[in-house]
PDB file of C-alpha atoms in Angstrom:
ATOM      1  CA  MET A 696       0.000   0.000   0.000  1.00  0.00           C
ATOM      2  CA  ILE A 697       1.362   3.390  -0.993  1.00  0.00           C
ATOM      3  CA  LYS A 698       1.844   5.737   1.942  1.00  0.00           C
ATOM      4  CA  ARG A 699       0.586   9.199   1.034  1.00  0.00           C
ATOM      5  CA  LYS A 700       2.282  12.329   2.259  1.00  0.00           C
ATOM      6  CA  GLN A 701       0.103  14.432   4.579  1.00  0.00           C
ATOM      7  CA  LEU A 702       0.277  18.162   3.891  1.00  0.00           C
ATOM      8  CA  LEU A 703      -0.766  20.915   6.268  1.00  0.00           C
ATOM      9  CA  VAL A 704      -3.215  23.511   4.967  1.00  0.00           C
ATOM     10  CA  ALA A 705      -2.847  27.289   4.756  1.00  0.00           C
ATOM     11  CA  LEU A 706      -5.766  29.512   3.726  1.00  0.00           C
ATOM     12  CA  THR A 707      -5.535  32.805   1.886  1.00  0.00           C
ATOM     13  CA  ILE A 708      -8.494  35.204   1.905  1.00  0.00           C
ATOM     14  CA  ALA A 709      -7.635  37.839  -0.677  1.00  0.00           C
ATOM     15  CA  GLY A 710      -8.246  39.254  -4.141  1.00  0.00           C
ATOM     16  CA  SER A 711      -7.714  37.515  -7.458  1.00  0.00           C
ATOM     17  CA  ASP A 712      -5.032  39.049  -9.709  1.00  0.00           C
ATOM     18  CA  SER A 713      -5.740  38.358 -13.379  1.00  0.00           C
ATOM     19  CA  GLY A 714      -2.072  39.028 -14.154  1.00  0.00           C
ATOM     20  CA  GLY A 715      -1.002  36.212 -11.812  1.00  0.00           C
ATOM     21  CA  GLY A 716       1.706  38.160  -9.990  1.00  0.00           C
ATOM     22  CA  ALA A 717      -0.026  39.111  -6.742  1.00  0.00           C
ATOM     23  CA  GLY A 718      -3.061  38.276  -4.621  1.00  0.00           C
ATOM     24  CA  ILE A 719      -4.517  34.769  -4.453  1.00  0.00           C
ATOM     25  CA  GLN A 720      -2.332  33.546  -7.326  1.00  0.00           C
ATOM     26  CA  ALA A 721       0.922  34.648  -5.674  1.00  0.00           C
ATOM     27  CA  ASP A 722      -0.185  33.274  -2.306  1.00  0.00           C
ATOM     28  CA  LEU A 723      -0.969  29.814  -3.674  1.00  0.00           C
ATOM     29  CA  LYS A 724       2.368  29.609  -5.514  1.00  0.00           C
ATOM     30  CA  THR A 725       4.154  30.599  -2.306  1.00  0.00           C
ATOM     31  CA  PHE A 726       2.289  28.031  -0.213  1.00  0.00           C
ATOM     32  CA  ALA A 727       3.167  25.299  -2.717  1.00  0.00           C
ATOM     33  CA  ALA A 728       6.837  26.298  -2.806  1.00  0.00           C
ATOM     34  CA  LEU A 729       7.034  26.049   0.987  1.00  0.00           C
ATOM     35  CA  GLY A 730       5.319  22.674   1.146  1.00  0.00           C
ATOM     36  CA  VAL A 731       1.812  23.428   2.388  1.00  0.00           C
ATOM     37  CA  HIS A 732      -1.504  22.901   0.633  1.00  0.00           C
ATOM     38  CA  GLY A 733      -3.072  26.218  -0.324  1.00  0.00           C
ATOM     39  CA  ALA A 734      -6.792  26.810   0.078  1.00  0.00           C
ATOM     40  CA  SER A 735      -8.418  30.093  -0.950  1.00  0.00           C
ATOM     41  CA  ALA A 736     -11.426  32.332  -0.426  1.00  0.00           C
ATOM     42  CA  ILE A 737     -11.677  35.072  -3.042  1.00  0.00           C
ATOM     43  CA  ALA A 738     -12.750  38.374  -1.471  1.00  0.00           C
ATOM     44  CA  CYS A 739     -12.765  40.336  -4.718  1.00  0.00           C
ATOM     45  CA  LEU A 740     -11.970  40.147  -8.400  1.00  0.00           C
ATOM     46  CA  THR A 741      -9.516  42.515  -9.996  1.00  0.00           C
ATOM     47  CA  ALA A 742      -8.819  43.183 -13.644  1.00  0.00           C
ATOM     48  CA  GLN A 743      -5.118  43.967 -13.496  1.00  0.00           C
ATOM     49  CA  ASN A 744      -1.705  43.398 -14.981  1.00  0.00           C
ATOM     50  CA  PRO A 745       1.759  44.244 -13.633  1.00  0.00           C
ATOM     51  CA  LYS A 746       1.343  47.870 -14.771  1.00  0.00           C
ATOM     52  CA  ARG A 747      -2.127  48.885 -13.579  1.00  0.00           C
ATOM     53  CA  VAL A 748      -5.484  47.926 -12.085  1.00  0.00           C
ATOM     54  CA  LEU A 749      -8.355  48.333 -14.556  1.00  0.00           C
ATOM     55  CA  GLY A 750     -11.197  47.367 -12.240  1.00  0.00           C
ATOM     56  CA  VAL A 751     -12.191  45.908  -8.879  1.00  0.00           C
ATOM     57  CA  GLU A 752     -15.381  44.049  -7.967  1.00  0.00           C
ATOM     58  CA  PRO A 753     -15.932  42.693  -4.439  1.00  0.00           C
ATOM     59  CA  CYS A 754     -17.356  39.255  -3.754  1.00  0.00           C
ATOM     60  CA  SER A 755     -20.679  39.290  -1.934  1.00  0.00           C
ATOM     61  CA  PRO A 756     -20.301  38.878   1.849  1.00  0.00           C
ATOM     62  CA  LYS A 757     -22.535  35.781   1.695  1.00  0.00           C
ATOM     63  CA  MET A 758     -20.354  34.059  -0.894  1.00  0.00           C
ATOM     64  CA  LEU A 759     -17.132  35.013   0.882  1.00  0.00           C
ATOM     65  CA  LEU A 760     -18.437  33.420   4.080  1.00  0.00           C
ATOM     66  CA  ARG A 761     -19.510  30.276   2.189  1.00  0.00           C
ATOM     67  CA  GLN A 762     -15.992  29.885   0.765  1.00  0.00           C
ATOM     68  CA  ILE A 763     -14.369  30.183   4.205  1.00  0.00           C
ATOM     69  CA  GLU A 764     -16.892  27.781   5.763  1.00  0.00           C
ATOM     70  CA  ALA A 765     -16.312  25.257   2.969  1.00  0.00           C
ATOM     71  CA  VAL A 766     -12.561  25.242   3.599  1.00  0.00           C
ATOM     72  CA  PHE A 767     -12.906  24.881   7.379  1.00  0.00           C
ATOM     73  CA  GLU A 768     -15.489  22.103   6.997  1.00  0.00           C
ATOM     74  CA  GLU A 769     -13.070  19.638   5.371  1.00  0.00           C
ATOM     75  CA  LEU A 770      -9.629  21.305   5.207  1.00  0.00           C
ATOM     76  CA  PRO A 771      -9.086  23.105   8.542  1.00  0.00           C
ATOM     77  CA  PRO A 772      -6.124  25.432   8.037  1.00  0.00           C
ATOM     78  CA  ALA A 773      -3.099  25.452  10.308  1.00  0.00           C
ATOM     79  CA  ALA A 774      -2.693  29.184   9.517  1.00  0.00           C
ATOM     80  CA  VAL A 775      -4.566  31.895   7.605  1.00  0.00           C
ATOM     81  CA  LYS A 776      -3.605  35.096   5.825  1.00  0.00           C
ATOM     82  CA  THR A 777      -5.784  37.925   4.628  1.00  0.00           C
ATOM     83  CA  GLY A 778      -4.873  40.211   1.783  1.00  0.00           C
ATOM     84  CA  MET A 779      -7.113  42.503  -0.230  1.00  0.00           C
ATOM     85  CA  LEU A 780     -10.575  42.444   1.372  1.00  0.00           C
ATOM     86  CA  PHE A 781     -11.735  45.733  -0.200  1.00  0.00           C
ATOM     87  CA  SER A 782     -15.086  46.309   1.494  1.00  0.00           C
ATOM     88  CA  ALA A 783     -16.147  47.021   5.068  1.00  0.00           C
ATOM     89  CA  GLU A 784     -18.773  44.277   4.792  1.00  0.00           C
ATOM     90  CA  ASN A 785     -16.198  41.650   3.855  1.00  0.00           C
ATOM     91  CA  ILE A 786     -13.885  42.706   6.669  1.00  0.00           C
ATOM     92  CA  SER A 787     -16.793  42.195   9.085  1.00  0.00           C
ATOM     93  CA  VAL A 788     -17.482  38.735   7.621  1.00  0.00           C
ATOM     94  CA  VAL A 789     -13.867  37.671   8.146  1.00  0.00           C
ATOM     95  CA  ALA A 790     -13.593  39.194  11.622  1.00  0.00           C
ATOM     96  CA  ASN A 791     -16.873  37.680  12.847  1.00  0.00           C
ATOM     97  CA  PHE A 792     -15.891  34.238  11.566  1.00  0.00           C
ATOM     98  CA  PHE A 793     -12.461  34.246  13.196  1.00  0.00           C
ATOM     99  CA  LYS A 794     -13.754  35.425  16.556  1.00  0.00           C
ATOM    100  CA  LYS A 795     -14.815  31.793  17.002  1.00  0.00           C
ATOM    101  CA  LYS A 796     -11.614  30.197  15.686  1.00  0.00           C
ATOM    102  CA  ASN A 797      -8.198  29.689  17.212  1.00  0.00           C
ATOM    103  CA  CYS A 798      -5.565  29.698  14.482  1.00  0.00           C
ATOM    104  CA  PRO A 799      -2.756  32.096  13.526  1.00  0.00           C
ATOM    105  CA  ILE A 800      -3.890  34.954  11.276  1.00  0.00           C
ATOM    106  CA  VAL A 801      -1.473  37.069   9.231  1.00  0.00           C
ATOM    107  CA  VAL A 802      -3.125  40.311   8.082  1.00  0.00           C
ATOM    108  CA  ASP A 803      -1.619  42.038   5.060  1.00  0.00           C
ATOM    109  CA  PRO A 804      -3.502  45.380   5.191  1.00  0.00           C
ATOM    110  CA  VAL A 805      -3.749  46.076   1.473  1.00  0.00           C
ATOM    111  CA  PHE A 806      -4.757  49.741   1.117  1.00  0.00           C
ATOM    112  CA  ILE A 807      -3.426  50.810  -2.278  1.00  0.00           C
ATOM    113  CA  SER A 808      -1.785  49.189  -5.312  1.00  0.00           C
ATOM    114  CA  THR A 809       1.742  49.952  -6.508  1.00  0.00           C
ATOM    115  CA  SER A 810       0.172  51.831  -9.432  1.00  0.00           C
ATOM    116  CA  GLY A 811      -1.893  53.993  -7.050  1.00  0.00           C
ATOM    117  CA  THR A 812      -5.342  52.360  -7.217  1.00  0.00           C
ATOM    118  CA  LYS A 813      -7.248  52.242  -3.909  1.00  0.00           C
ATOM    119  CA  LEU A 814      -7.774  48.607  -2.901  1.00  0.00           C
ATOM    120  CA  LEU A 815      -9.634  49.238   0.345  1.00  0.00           C
ATOM    121  CA  GLU A 816     -12.745  51.383   0.648  1.00  0.00           C
ATOM    122  CA  PRO A 817     -12.148  54.411   2.920  1.00  0.00           C
ATOM    123  CA  LYS A 818     -14.910  53.338   5.336  1.00  0.00           C
ATOM    124  CA  ALA A 819     -13.306  49.890   5.556  1.00  0.00           C
ATOM    125  CA  ILE A 820     -10.134  51.197   7.210  1.00  0.00           C
ATOM    126  CA  ALA A 821     -11.953  51.811  10.496  1.00  0.00           C
ATOM    127  CA  LYS A 822     -13.430  48.286  10.355  1.00  0.00           C
ATOM    128  CA  LEU A 823      -9.988  46.816   9.744  1.00  0.00           C
ATOM    129  CA  LYS A 824      -8.598  48.638  12.769  1.00  0.00           C
ATOM    130  CA  ARG A 825     -11.527  47.969  15.080  1.00  0.00           C
ATOM    131  CA  GLN A 826     -12.518  44.415  14.142  1.00  0.00           C
ATOM    132  CA  LEU A 827      -9.726  42.546  12.358  1.00  0.00           C
ATOM    133  CA  LEU A 828      -6.397  43.759  13.734  1.00  0.00           C
ATOM    134  CA  PRO A 829      -7.237  42.827  17.355  1.00  0.00           C
ATOM    135  CA  LEU A 830      -7.682  39.226  16.118  1.00  0.00           C
ATOM    136  CA  ALA A 831      -4.439  39.176  14.142  1.00  0.00           C
ATOM    137  CA  THR A 832      -1.341  37.258  15.107  1.00  0.00           C
ATOM    138  CA  LEU A 833       0.708  39.537  12.837  1.00  0.00           C
ATOM    139  CA  VAL A 834       0.042  42.577  10.672  1.00  0.00           C
ATOM    140  CA  THR A 835       2.458  43.271   7.777  1.00  0.00           C
ATOM    141  CA  PRO A 836       2.124  46.898   6.625  1.00  0.00           C
ATOM    142  CA  ASN A 837       4.417  48.559   4.103  1.00  0.00           C
ATOM    143  CA  LEU A 838       5.599  52.076   4.897  1.00  0.00           C
ATOM    144  CA  SER A 839       2.501  53.929   3.668  1.00  0.00           C
ATOM    145  CA  GLU A 840       0.191  51.456   5.417  1.00  0.00           C
ATOM    146  CA  ALA A 841       2.237  51.709   8.622  1.00  0.00           C
ATOM    147  CA  GLU A 842       1.883  55.496   8.471  1.00  0.00           C
ATOM    148  CA  ILE A 843      -1.905  55.144   8.263  1.00  0.00           C
ATOM    149  CA  LEU A 844      -2.066  52.598  11.093  1.00  0.00           C
ATOM    150  CA  SER A 845       0.339  54.473  13.394  1.00  0.00           C
ATOM    151  CA  GLY A 846      -0.708  58.010  12.456  1.00  0.00           C
ATOM    152  CA  GLN A 847       2.895  59.137  12.049  1.00  0.00           C
ATOM    153  CA  LYS A 848       5.324  59.782   9.205  1.00  0.00           C
ATOM    154  CA  ILE A 849       8.089  57.252   8.581  1.00  0.00           C
ATOM    155  CA  SER A 850      11.338  58.220   6.902  1.00  0.00           C
ATOM    156  CA  SER A 851      13.965  56.260   8.844  1.00  0.00           C
ATOM    157  CA  ILE A 852      14.574  52.904  10.476  1.00  0.00           C
ATOM    158  CA  GLU A 853      14.152  54.496  13.907  1.00  0.00           C
ATOM    159  CA  GLU A 854      10.735  55.798  12.863  1.00  0.00           C
ATOM    160  CA  MET A 855       9.873  52.314  11.571  1.00  0.00           C
ATOM    161  CA  ARG A 856      10.751  50.923  15.006  1.00  0.00           C
ATOM    162  CA  ALA A 857       8.603  53.550  16.720  1.00  0.00           C
ATOM    163  CA  ALA A 858       5.681  52.880  14.361  1.00  0.00           C
ATOM    164  CA  ALA A 859       5.871  49.116  14.965  1.00  0.00           C
ATOM    165  CA  LYS A 860       5.717  49.655  18.719  1.00  0.00           C
ATOM    166  CA  LYS A 861       2.812  52.091  18.397  1.00  0.00           C
ATOM    167  CA  ILE A 862       0.806  49.727  16.163  1.00  0.00           C
ATOM    168  CA  HIS A 863       1.427  46.878  18.598  1.00  0.00           C
ATOM    169  CA  SER A 864       0.328  49.059  21.502  1.00  0.00           C
ATOM    170  CA  GLN A 865      -2.870  50.133  19.724  1.00  0.00           C
ATOM    171  CA  PHE A 866      -4.038  46.791  18.355  1.00  0.00           C
ATOM    172  CA  GLY A 867      -2.271  44.135  20.446  1.00  0.00           C
ATOM    173  CA  CYS A 868      -0.898  42.151  17.491  1.00  0.00           C
ATOM    174  CA  ALA A 869       2.693  41.601  16.440  1.00  0.00           C
ATOM    175  CA  VAL A 870       3.882  43.906  13.649  1.00  0.00           C
ATOM    176  CA  LEU A 871       6.196  43.571  10.662  1.00  0.00           C
ATOM    177  CA  VAL A 872       6.838  46.996   9.105  1.00  0.00           C
ATOM    178  CA  LYS A 873       8.276  46.466   5.635  1.00  0.00           C
ATOM    179  CA  GLY A 874      10.874  49.035   4.626  1.00  0.00           C
ATOM    180  CA  GLY A 875      11.548  48.097   1.020  1.00  0.00           C
ATOM    181  CA  HIS A 876      10.533  51.590  -0.164  1.00  0.00           C
ATOM    182  CA  LEU A 877      12.518  53.490   2.485  1.00  0.00           C
ATOM    183  CA  LYS A 878      14.476  56.247   0.753  1.00  0.00           C
ATOM    184  CA  ASN A 879      18.249  56.499   1.133  1.00  0.00           C
ATOM    185  CA  SER A 880      18.463  53.041   2.696  1.00  0.00           C
ATOM    186  CA  ALA A 881      21.429  50.797   1.889  1.00  0.00           C
ATOM    187  CA  GLY A 882      19.212  47.709   1.854  1.00  0.00           C
ATOM    188  CA  ALA A 883      15.705  46.405   2.344  1.00  0.00           C
ATOM    189  CA  VAL A 884      15.199  46.606   6.111  1.00  0.00           C
ATOM    190  CA  ASP A 885      12.049  45.390   7.880  1.00  0.00           C
ATOM    191  CA  VAL A 886      11.179  45.776  11.568  1.00  0.00           C
ATOM    192  CA  PHE A 887       9.412  43.060  13.561  1.00  0.00           C
ATOM    193  CA  PHE A 888       8.022  43.701  17.046  1.00  0.00           C
ATOM    194  CA  ASP A 889       5.747  41.495  19.141  1.00  0.00           C
ATOM    195  CA  GLY A 890       5.903  43.246  22.508  1.00  0.00           C
ATOM    196  CA  ARG A 891       8.954  41.277  23.653  1.00  0.00           C
ATOM    197  CA  THR A 892      11.154  40.569  20.665  1.00  0.00           C
ATOM    198  CA  GLU A 893      12.366  43.138  18.143  1.00  0.00           C
ATOM    199  CA  LEU A 894      14.087  42.015  14.949  1.00  0.00           C
ATOM    200  CA  LEU A 895      15.682  44.083  12.204  1.00  0.00           C
ATOM    201  CA  LEU A 896      15.566  41.952   9.061  1.00  0.00           C
ATOM    202  CA  SER A 897      17.903  43.178   6.351  1.00  0.00           C
ATOM    203  CA  ALA A 898      18.685  42.100   2.803  1.00  0.00           C
ATOM    204  CA  PRO A 899      20.557  43.807  -0.043  1.00  0.00           C
ATOM    205  CA  PHE A 900      18.513  45.445  -2.790  1.00  0.00           C
ATOM    206  CA  VAL A 901      18.337  43.525  -6.065  1.00  0.00           C
ATOM    207  CA  LYS A 902      19.142  46.235  -8.590  1.00  0.00           C
ATOM    208  CA  GLY A 903      17.269  46.674 -11.834  1.00  0.00           C
ATOM    209  CA  ILE A 904      14.263  44.590 -10.743  1.00  0.00           C
ATOM    210  CA  ARG A 905      10.862  46.182 -10.108  1.00  0.00           C
ATOM    211  CA  THR A 906       8.525  43.420  -9.045  1.00  0.00           C
ATOM    212  CA  HIS A 907       4.802  43.160  -8.420  1.00  0.00           C
ATOM    213  CA  GLY A 908       3.353  41.181  -5.502  1.00  0.00           C
ATOM    214  CA  THR A 909       6.253  41.195  -3.039  1.00  0.00           C
ATOM    215  CA  GLY A 910       3.971  42.055  -0.095  1.00  0.00           C
ATOM    216  CA  CYS A 911       1.627  39.181  -0.935  1.00  0.00           C
ATOM    217  CA  VAL A 912       4.489  36.696  -1.255  1.00  0.00           C
ATOM    218  CA  TYR A 913       6.133  37.887   1.975  1.00  0.00           C
ATOM    219  CA  SER A 914       2.971  37.562   4.094  1.00  0.00           C
ATOM    220  CA  ALA A 915       2.061  34.239   2.453  1.00  0.00           C
ATOM    221  CA  ALA A 916       5.527  32.863   3.239  1.00  0.00           C
ATOM    222  CA  VAL A 917       5.126  33.887   6.893  1.00  0.00           C
ATOM    223  CA  CYS A 918       1.690  32.222   6.940  1.00  0.00           C
ATOM    224  CA  ALA A 919       3.111  29.003   5.463  1.00  0.00           C
ATOM    225  CA  ALA A 920       5.939  28.997   8.005  1.00  0.00           C
ATOM    226  CA  LEU A 921       3.419  29.350  10.847  1.00  0.00           C
ATOM    227  CA  ALA A 922       1.353  26.508   9.384  1.00  0.00           C
ATOM    228  CA  LEU A 923       4.475  24.338   9.467  1.00  0.00           C
ATOM    229  CA  GLY A 924       4.859  24.945  13.206  1.00  0.00           C
ATOM    230  CA  ASN A 925       7.441  27.702  13.376  1.00  0.00           C
ATOM    231  CA  ASN A 926       7.062  30.369  16.036  1.00  0.00           C
ATOM    232  CA  LEU A 927       6.442  33.954  14.922  1.00  0.00           C
ATOM    233  CA  PRO A 928      10.051  35.289  15.029  1.00  0.00           C
ATOM    234  CA  GLN A 929      11.170  32.215  13.068  1.00  0.00           C
ATOM    235  CA  ALA A 930       8.306  32.617  10.592  1.00  0.00           C
ATOM    236  CA  VAL A 931       9.104  36.241   9.740  1.00  0.00           C
ATOM    237  CA  GLN A 932      12.748  35.315   9.171  1.00  0.00           C
ATOM    238  CA  ILE A 933      11.679  32.491   6.852  1.00  0.00           C
ATOM    239  CA  GLY A 934       9.376  34.942   5.062  1.00  0.00           C
ATOM    240  CA  LYS A 935      12.169  37.480   4.618  1.00  0.00           C
ATOM    241  CA  LYS A 936      14.544  34.859   3.252  1.00  0.00           C
ATOM    242  CA  PHE A 937      11.873  33.525   0.877  1.00  0.00           C
ATOM    243  CA  VAL A 938      10.835  36.882  -0.594  1.00  0.00           C
ATOM    244  CA  THR A 939      14.463  37.955  -1.010  1.00  0.00           C
ATOM    245  CA  ALA A 940      15.190  34.756  -2.931  1.00  0.00           C
ATOM    246  CA  ALA A 941      11.992  35.227  -4.979  1.00  0.00           C
ATOM    247  CA  ILE A 942      13.158  38.694  -6.055  1.00  0.00           C
ATOM    248  CA  SER A 943      16.649  37.406  -6.836  1.00  0.00           C
ATOM    249  CA  HIS A 944      15.187  34.601  -9.003  1.00  0.00           C
ATOM    250  CA  SER A 945      12.571  36.740 -10.733  1.00  0.00           C
ATOM    251  CA  TYR A 946      11.961  36.105 -14.424  1.00  0.00           C
ATOM    252  CA  LYS A 947      10.782  38.148 -17.403  1.00  0.00           C
ATOM    253  CA  ILE A 948       7.158  38.049 -18.584  1.00  0.00           C
ATOM    254  CA  GLY A 949       6.355  40.469 -21.391  1.00  0.00           C
ATOM    255  CA  ASN A 950       7.970  43.742 -20.403  1.00  0.00           C
ATOM    256  CA  HIS A 951       7.784  43.005 -16.678  1.00  0.00           C
ATOM    257  CA  PHE A 952       9.402  40.875 -14.001  1.00  0.00           C
ATOM    258  CA  ALA A 953       7.607  38.224 -11.933  1.00  0.00           C
ATOM    259  CA  LEU A 954       8.787  36.815  -8.633  1.00  0.00           C
ATOM    260  CA  GLY A 955      10.371  33.383  -8.679  1.00  0.00           C
ATOM    261  CA  SER A 956       8.669  30.725  -6.563  1.00  0.00           C
ATOM    262  CA  ARG A 957      11.842  29.219  -5.099  1.00  0.00           C
TER     263      ARG A 957
END
């Protein structure tokens, strides 16, 4: 009798990227590369490519809930990540569901696309802060998102550290402030803080590569690492190593670069 390998499950609740470089598609590729089975609940559809977002349409709250329930019914995840949720109603659906569950949740607070398109309704920001972040194990804002969550400007590593501590104090979750867009920085430095442990995660910039979906891949890698049983400081270090390697091994598609999956 053939012995089948048992895989742990990670769930992504996010938006679909028709270009395949970010969102649900990037998350599932990352889960597979790290050896976990990826399940998904699509919170919204996007018409996008690596250059721009042409349109966004949210999933109905009822259908989003059905997707999450279907996964938990037969494939209970060892860890979950949320990405683009878009609407206040869908944030409430996710938050209300996970009030009754006990599993690690990585929240990637997707506010705006690289091309400048708003990916979270303005009224949804308050819901994210009030309902979802207090349930999160980790929140992974980039610099602009960390400025919104902390209410302060960030232009240095010291200000990243201060913002991480303020976000943790306000919402109670661990924080990973991603500094890839920090100006005048010698490398890509991220700050992790969970109330006890602070880590400065650094990697050299990969020159000449402008990639799409790095935030999705980073948070998905952390989620996969948690699903595999790593503690949170270990998981963020695995995530940093994975996304750095993905950028280094990026490949050309059309006139753009896509992140490598290993």
